[in-house]
Coordinates of C-alpha atoms in Angstrom, one line a residue:
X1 CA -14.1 6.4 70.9
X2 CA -11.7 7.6 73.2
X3 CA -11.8 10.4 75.7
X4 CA -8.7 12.3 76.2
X5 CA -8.0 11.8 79.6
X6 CA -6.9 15.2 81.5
X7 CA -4.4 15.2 84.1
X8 CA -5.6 15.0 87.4
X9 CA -5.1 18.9 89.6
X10 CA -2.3 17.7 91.5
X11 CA -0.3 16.7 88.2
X12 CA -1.6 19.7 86.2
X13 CA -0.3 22.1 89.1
X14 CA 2.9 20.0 89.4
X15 CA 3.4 20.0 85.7
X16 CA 2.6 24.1 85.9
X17 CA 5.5 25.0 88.5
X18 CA 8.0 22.7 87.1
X19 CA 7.7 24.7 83.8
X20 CA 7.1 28.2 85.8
X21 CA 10.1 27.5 87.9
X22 CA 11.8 26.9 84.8
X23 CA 11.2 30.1 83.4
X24 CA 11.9 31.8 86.7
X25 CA 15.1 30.8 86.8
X26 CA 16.1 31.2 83.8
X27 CA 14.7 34.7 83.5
X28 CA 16.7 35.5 86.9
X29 CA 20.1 33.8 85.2
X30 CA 19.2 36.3 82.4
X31 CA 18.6 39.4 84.6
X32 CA 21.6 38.5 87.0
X33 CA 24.2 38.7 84.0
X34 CA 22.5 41.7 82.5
X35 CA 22.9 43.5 85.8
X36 CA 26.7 42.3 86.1
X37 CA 27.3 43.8 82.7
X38 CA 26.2 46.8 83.5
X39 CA 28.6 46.8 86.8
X40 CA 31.4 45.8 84.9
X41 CA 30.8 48.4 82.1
X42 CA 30.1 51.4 84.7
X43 CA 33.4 50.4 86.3
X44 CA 35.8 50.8 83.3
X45 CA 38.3 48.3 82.7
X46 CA 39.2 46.2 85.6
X47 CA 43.1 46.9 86.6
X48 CA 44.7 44.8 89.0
X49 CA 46.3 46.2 92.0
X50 CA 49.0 48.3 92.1
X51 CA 52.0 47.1 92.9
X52 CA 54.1 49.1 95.7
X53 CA 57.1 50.3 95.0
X54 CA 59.4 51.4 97.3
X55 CA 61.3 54.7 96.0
X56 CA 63.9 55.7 97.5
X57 CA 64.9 59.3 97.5
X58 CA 68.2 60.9 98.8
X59 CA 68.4 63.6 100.9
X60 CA 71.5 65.9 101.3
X61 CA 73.2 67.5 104.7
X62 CA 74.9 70.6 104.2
X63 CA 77.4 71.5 106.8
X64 CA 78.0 75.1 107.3
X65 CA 81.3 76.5 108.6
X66 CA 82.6 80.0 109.5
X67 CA 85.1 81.4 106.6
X68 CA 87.4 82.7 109.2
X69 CA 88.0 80.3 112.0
X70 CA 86.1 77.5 110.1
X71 CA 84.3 76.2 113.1
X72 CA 81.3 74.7 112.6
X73 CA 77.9 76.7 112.7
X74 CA 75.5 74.4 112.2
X75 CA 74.4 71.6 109.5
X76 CA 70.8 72.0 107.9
X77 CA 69.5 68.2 107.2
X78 CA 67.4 66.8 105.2
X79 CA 67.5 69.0 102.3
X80 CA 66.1 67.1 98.6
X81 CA 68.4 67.1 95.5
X82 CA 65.9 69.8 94.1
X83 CA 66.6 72.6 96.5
X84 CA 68.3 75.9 95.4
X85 CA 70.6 77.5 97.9
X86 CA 68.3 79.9 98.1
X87 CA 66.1 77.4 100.2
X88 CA 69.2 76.2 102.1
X89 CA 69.5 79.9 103.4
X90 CA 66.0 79.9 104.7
X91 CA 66.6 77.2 106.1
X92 CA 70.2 78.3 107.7
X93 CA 67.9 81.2 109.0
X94 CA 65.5 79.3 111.2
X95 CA 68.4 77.7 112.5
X96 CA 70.2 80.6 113.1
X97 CA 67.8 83.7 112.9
X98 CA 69.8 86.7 113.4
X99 CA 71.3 86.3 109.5
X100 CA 68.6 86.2 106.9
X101 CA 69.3 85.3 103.7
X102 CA 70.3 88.1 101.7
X103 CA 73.0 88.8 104.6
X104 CA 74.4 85.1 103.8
X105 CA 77.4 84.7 101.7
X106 CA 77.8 80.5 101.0
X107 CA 81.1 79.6 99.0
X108 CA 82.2 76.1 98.3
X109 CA 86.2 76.8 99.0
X110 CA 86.9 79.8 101.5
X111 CA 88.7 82.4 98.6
X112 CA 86.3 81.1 96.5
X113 CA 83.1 83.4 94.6
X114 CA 79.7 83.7 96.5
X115 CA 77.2 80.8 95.1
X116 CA 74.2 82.1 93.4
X117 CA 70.9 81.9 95.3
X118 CA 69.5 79.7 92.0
X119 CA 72.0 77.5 91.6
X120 CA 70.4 73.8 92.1
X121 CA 72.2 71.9 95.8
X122 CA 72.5 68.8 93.8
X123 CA 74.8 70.2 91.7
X124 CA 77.2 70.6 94.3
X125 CA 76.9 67.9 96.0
X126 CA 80.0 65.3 95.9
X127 CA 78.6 63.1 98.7
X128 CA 75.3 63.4 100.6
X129 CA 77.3 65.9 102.9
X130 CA 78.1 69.8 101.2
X131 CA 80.3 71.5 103.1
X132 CA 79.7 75.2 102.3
X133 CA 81.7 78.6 104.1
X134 CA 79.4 81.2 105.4
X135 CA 80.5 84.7 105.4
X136 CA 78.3 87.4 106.7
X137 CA 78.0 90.1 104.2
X138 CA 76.7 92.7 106.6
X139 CA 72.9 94.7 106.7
X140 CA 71.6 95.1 102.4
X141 CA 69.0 96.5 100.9
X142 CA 67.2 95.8 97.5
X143 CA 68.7 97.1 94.5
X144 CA 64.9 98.9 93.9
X145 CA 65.5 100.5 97.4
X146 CA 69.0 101.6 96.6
X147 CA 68.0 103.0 92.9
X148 CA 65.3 104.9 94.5
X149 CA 67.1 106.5 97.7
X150 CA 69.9 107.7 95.8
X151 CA 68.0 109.3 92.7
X152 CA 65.6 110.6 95.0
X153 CA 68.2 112.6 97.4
X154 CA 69.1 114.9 93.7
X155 CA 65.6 115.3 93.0
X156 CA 64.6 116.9 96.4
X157 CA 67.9 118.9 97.2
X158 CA 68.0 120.5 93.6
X159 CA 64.9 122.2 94.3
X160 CA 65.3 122.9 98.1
X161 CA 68.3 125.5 96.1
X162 CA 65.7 126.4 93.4
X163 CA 63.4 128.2 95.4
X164 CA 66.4 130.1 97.4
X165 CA 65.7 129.4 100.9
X166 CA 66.7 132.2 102.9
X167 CA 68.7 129.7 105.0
X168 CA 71.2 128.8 101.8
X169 CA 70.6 132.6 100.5
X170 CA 70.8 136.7 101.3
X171 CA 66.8 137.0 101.0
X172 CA 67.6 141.0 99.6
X173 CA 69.9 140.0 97.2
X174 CA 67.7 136.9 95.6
X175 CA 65.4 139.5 95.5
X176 CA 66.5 142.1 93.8
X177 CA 69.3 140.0 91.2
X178 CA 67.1 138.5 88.0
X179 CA 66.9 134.7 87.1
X180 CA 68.8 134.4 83.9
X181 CA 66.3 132.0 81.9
X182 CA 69.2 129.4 81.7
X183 CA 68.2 128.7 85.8
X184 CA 65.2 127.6 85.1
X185 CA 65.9 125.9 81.9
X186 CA 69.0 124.0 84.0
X187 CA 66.1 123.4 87.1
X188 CA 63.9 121.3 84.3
X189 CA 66.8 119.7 83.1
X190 CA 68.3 118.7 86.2
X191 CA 64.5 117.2 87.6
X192 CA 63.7 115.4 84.2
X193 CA 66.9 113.7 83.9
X194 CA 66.5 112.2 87.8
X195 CA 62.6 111.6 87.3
X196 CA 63.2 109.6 84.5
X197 CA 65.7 107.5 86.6
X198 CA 63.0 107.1 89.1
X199 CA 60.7 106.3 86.7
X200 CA 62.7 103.5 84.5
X201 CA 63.4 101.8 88.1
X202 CA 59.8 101.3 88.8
X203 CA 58.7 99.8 85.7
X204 CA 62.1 99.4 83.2
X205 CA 64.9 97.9 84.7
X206 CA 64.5 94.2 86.1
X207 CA 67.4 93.8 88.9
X208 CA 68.5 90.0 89.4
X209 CA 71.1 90.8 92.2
X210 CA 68.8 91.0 94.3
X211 CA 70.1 92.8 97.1
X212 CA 73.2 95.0 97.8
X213 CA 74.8 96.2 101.0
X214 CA 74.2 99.2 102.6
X215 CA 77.5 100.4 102.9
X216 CA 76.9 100.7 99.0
X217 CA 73.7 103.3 99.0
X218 CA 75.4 105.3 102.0
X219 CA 78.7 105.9 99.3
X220 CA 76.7 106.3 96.6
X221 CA 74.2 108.8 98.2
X222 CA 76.4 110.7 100.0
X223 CA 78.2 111.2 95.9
X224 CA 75.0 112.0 94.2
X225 CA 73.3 113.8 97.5
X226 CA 77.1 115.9 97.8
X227 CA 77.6 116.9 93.9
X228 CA 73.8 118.0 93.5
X229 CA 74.4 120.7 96.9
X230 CA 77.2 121.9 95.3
X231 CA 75.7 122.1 91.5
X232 CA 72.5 123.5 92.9
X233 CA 74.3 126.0 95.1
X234 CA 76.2 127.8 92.2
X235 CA 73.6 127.2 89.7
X236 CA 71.1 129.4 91.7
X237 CA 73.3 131.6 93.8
X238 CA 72.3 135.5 92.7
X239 CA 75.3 136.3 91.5
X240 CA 75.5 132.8 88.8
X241 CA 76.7 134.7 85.7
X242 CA 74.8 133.2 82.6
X243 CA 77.2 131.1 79.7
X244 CA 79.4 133.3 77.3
X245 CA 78.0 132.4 74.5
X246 CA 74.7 133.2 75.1
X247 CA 71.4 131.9 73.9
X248 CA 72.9 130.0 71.4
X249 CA 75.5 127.8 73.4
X250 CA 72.0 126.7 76.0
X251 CA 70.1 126.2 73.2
X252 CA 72.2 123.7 71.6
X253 CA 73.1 122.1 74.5
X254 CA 69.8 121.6 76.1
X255 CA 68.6 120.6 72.5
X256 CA 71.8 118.0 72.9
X257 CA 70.9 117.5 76.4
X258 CA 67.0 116.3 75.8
X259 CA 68.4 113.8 72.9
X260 CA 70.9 112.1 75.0
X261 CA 67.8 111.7 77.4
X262 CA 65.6 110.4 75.1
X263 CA 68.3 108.1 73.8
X264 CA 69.1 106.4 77.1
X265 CA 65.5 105.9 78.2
X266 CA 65.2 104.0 74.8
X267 CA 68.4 102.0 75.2
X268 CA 67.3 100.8 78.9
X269 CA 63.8 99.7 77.0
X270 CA 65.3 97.7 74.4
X271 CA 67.8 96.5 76.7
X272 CA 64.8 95.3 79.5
X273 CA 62.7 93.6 76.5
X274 CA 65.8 92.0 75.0
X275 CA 66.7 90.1 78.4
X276 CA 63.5 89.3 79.2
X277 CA 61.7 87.8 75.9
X278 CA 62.1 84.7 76.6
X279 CA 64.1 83.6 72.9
X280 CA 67.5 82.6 72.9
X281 CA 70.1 85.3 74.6
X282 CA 71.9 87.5 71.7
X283 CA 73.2 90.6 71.6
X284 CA 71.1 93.5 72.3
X285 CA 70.4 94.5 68.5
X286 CA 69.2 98.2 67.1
X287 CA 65.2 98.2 65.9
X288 CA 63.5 100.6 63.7
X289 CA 64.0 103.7 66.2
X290 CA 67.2 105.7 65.3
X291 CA 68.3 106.5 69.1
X292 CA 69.1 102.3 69.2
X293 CA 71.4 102.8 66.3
X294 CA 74.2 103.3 68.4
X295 CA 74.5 99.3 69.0
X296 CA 76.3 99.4 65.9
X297 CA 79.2 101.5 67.2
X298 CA 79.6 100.5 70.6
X299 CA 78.2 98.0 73.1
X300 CA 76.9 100.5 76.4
X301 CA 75.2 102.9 74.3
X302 CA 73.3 103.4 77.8
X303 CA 76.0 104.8 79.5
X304 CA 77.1 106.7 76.4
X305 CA 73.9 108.8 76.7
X306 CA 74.3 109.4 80.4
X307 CA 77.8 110.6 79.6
X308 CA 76.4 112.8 77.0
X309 CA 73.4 114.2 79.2
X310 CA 76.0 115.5 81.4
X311 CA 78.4 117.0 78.8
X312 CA 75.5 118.8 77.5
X313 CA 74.5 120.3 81.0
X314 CA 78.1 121.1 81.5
X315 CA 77.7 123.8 78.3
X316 CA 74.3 124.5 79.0
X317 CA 75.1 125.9 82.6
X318 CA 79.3 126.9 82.3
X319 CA 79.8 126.1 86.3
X320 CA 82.6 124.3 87.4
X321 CA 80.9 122.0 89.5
X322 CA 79.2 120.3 86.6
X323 CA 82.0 119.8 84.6
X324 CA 83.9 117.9 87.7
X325 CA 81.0 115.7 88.3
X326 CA 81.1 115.3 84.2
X327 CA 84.6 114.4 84.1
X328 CA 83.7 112.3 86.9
X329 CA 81.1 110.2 85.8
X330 CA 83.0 109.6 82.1
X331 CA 85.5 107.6 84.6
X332 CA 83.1 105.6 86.4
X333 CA 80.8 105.1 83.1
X334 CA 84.0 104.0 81.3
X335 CA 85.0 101.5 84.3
X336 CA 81.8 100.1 84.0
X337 CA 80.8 100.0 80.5
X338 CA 84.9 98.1 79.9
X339 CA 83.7 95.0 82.2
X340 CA 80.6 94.8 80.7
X341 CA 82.1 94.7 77.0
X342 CA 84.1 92.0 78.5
X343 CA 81.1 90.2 79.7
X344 CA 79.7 90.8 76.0
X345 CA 83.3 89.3 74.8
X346 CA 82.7 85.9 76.7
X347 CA 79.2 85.8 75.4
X348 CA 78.4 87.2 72.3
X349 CA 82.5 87.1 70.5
X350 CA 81.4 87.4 66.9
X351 CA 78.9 90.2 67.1
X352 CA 81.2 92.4 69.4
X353 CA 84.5 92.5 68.5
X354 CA 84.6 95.1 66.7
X355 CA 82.2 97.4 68.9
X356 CA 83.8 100.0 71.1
X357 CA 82.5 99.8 74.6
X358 CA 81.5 103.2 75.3
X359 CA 82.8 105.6 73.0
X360 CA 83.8 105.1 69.4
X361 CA 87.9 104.6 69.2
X362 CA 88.7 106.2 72.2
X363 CA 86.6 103.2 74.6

């Protein structure tokens, strides 16, 4: 019989690392790609290198020259087709820091209207140079600031008069003469209707002007400041002889006189949340609340109500100081409420034509 014959040690070992090696290696191929796998997998999709691309944007230079002897000022540079004027000005004011931008007037022709501070540069452009016409539109002040100084001015001198300083007054006669009821009633009036204006600037009206000049809130204080002395003054005097009528005539026109104020504060409301809702723009419509009804009649019911407020205090009091500033304000209310309507005509043609623009028939 034959004996198997075992491999000698060195062959056994030699026979034992070539298959070990074997498995080493291809346990390390196995465990190389697994851990590559998992690199690419952790990475996310490979991308391949952006490519660069070179974009080119175009900047605009707007020369600025004075309206009058159309020299030039100065030329703001480098200003991107996304600017408003609005930024050109701030700009225009680092250059040239005694004019900041609400005293800057830009027009694109030198008769020509003052450019918005929203309007977008590019759409002005021609060429990559603007040539604009700078007019300086003196010291202003915010349309908030203005509101506020001249319905404050009333407010304050109306009851400086109330109280019957013994500078405005004879101290022995305001003493011994009796407040006809119709003085105080006409003090309460007078303050509500001019808090109310305070109040409706604060948190009502929304004023995209922006700013107005000066010269404007010195005329209209020294008109509001001048007719409230001179209404306060014969409204309070001693001797102020009550109305003819009596009791009835202020009762009916304070009654009149409180609904014309509740009217207008309900008009400026609608009016605020119509511009400002964000839907399509339309014509200020009446809602469920019967002082809006007047839409249907006429297209300022606002200043309507203001006209009526001061109709009514005309009765109520019988002094010939309130019925000028009455007469007065139905001018400038009329003036105004006209160019609106014809704002409203440009705008909304169907839904107005047949509206009056202050007053039923007559404007």
């Amino acid at each position: 019989m034959h004996r198997r014959q075992k491999p000698s040690a060195p062959e056994h070992k030699r026979d034992l690392a070539a298959h070990g090696g074997a498995l080493s290696m291809s346990h390390n191929d196995t465990r190389s790609f697994f851990n590559f796998s998992q690199l690419v997998l952790s990475a996310g999709h490979l991308k391949s290198s952006p490519v660069l691309k070179h974009s080119k944007i175009t900047y605009f230079e707007v020369e600025i020259l004075d309206v009058q002897s159309k020299k030039q000022i100065c030329i703001v540079d480098k200003i991107p087709p996304s600017s408003t004027l609005l930024d050109v000005k701030h700009k225009f004011h680092k250059a040239c820091p005694q004019w900041y931008p609400s005293r800057v007037g830009l027009q694109l022709e030198r008769n020509g209207p003052y450019l918005k501070d929203s309007i977008n540069i590019q759409s002005l452009a021609v060429s990559s140079i603007i040539t604009l016409y700078f007019t300086d539109l003196g010291q202003q002040v915010s349309w908030t600031t203005f509101f506020l100084t001249e319905y404050t001015g009333p407010l304050l001198i109306y009851l400086l008069f109330y109280i019957r300083l013994s500078t405005i007054y004879d101290q022995v006669e305001s003493t011994k003469n009796f407040r006809h009821p119709v003085v105080h009633l006409a003090c309460f009036c007078h303050c509500l209707h001019y808090i109310r204006h305070l109040l409706e600037t604060l948190f009502v009206h929304k004023f995209s002007g922006g700013h107005t000049p000066l010269k404007n809130m010195i005329k209209g204080c020294a008109f509001y400041w001048g007719f409230t002395s001179w209404i306060a003054y014969y409204i309070n005097h001693p001797r102020y002889t009550p109305p003819s009528f009596g009791h009835r005539q202020v009762s009916f026109a304070a009654l009149a006189f409180l609904m014309c104020e509740a009217g207008n504060h309900f008009i400026n409301v609608t009016l605020a949340h119509q511009n400002h809702s964000g839907l399509k723009a339309c014509f200020p419509s009446p809602t469920y609340n019967p002082f809006t009804w007047l839409f249907l009649l006429v297209s300022c019911p606002n200043y309507t109500y203001e006209v009526g407020s001061w109709i009514s205090f005309t009765v109520m009091t019988q002094t010939l100081p309130v019925g000028i500033f009455a007469f007065l304000m139905v001018i400038q209310m009329s003036l105004w409420a006209q160019k609106k309507h014809k704002l409203y005509l440009k705008r909304f043609y169907p839904e107005v034509r047949r509206k009056a623009a202050m007053i039923p028939i007559i404007f």
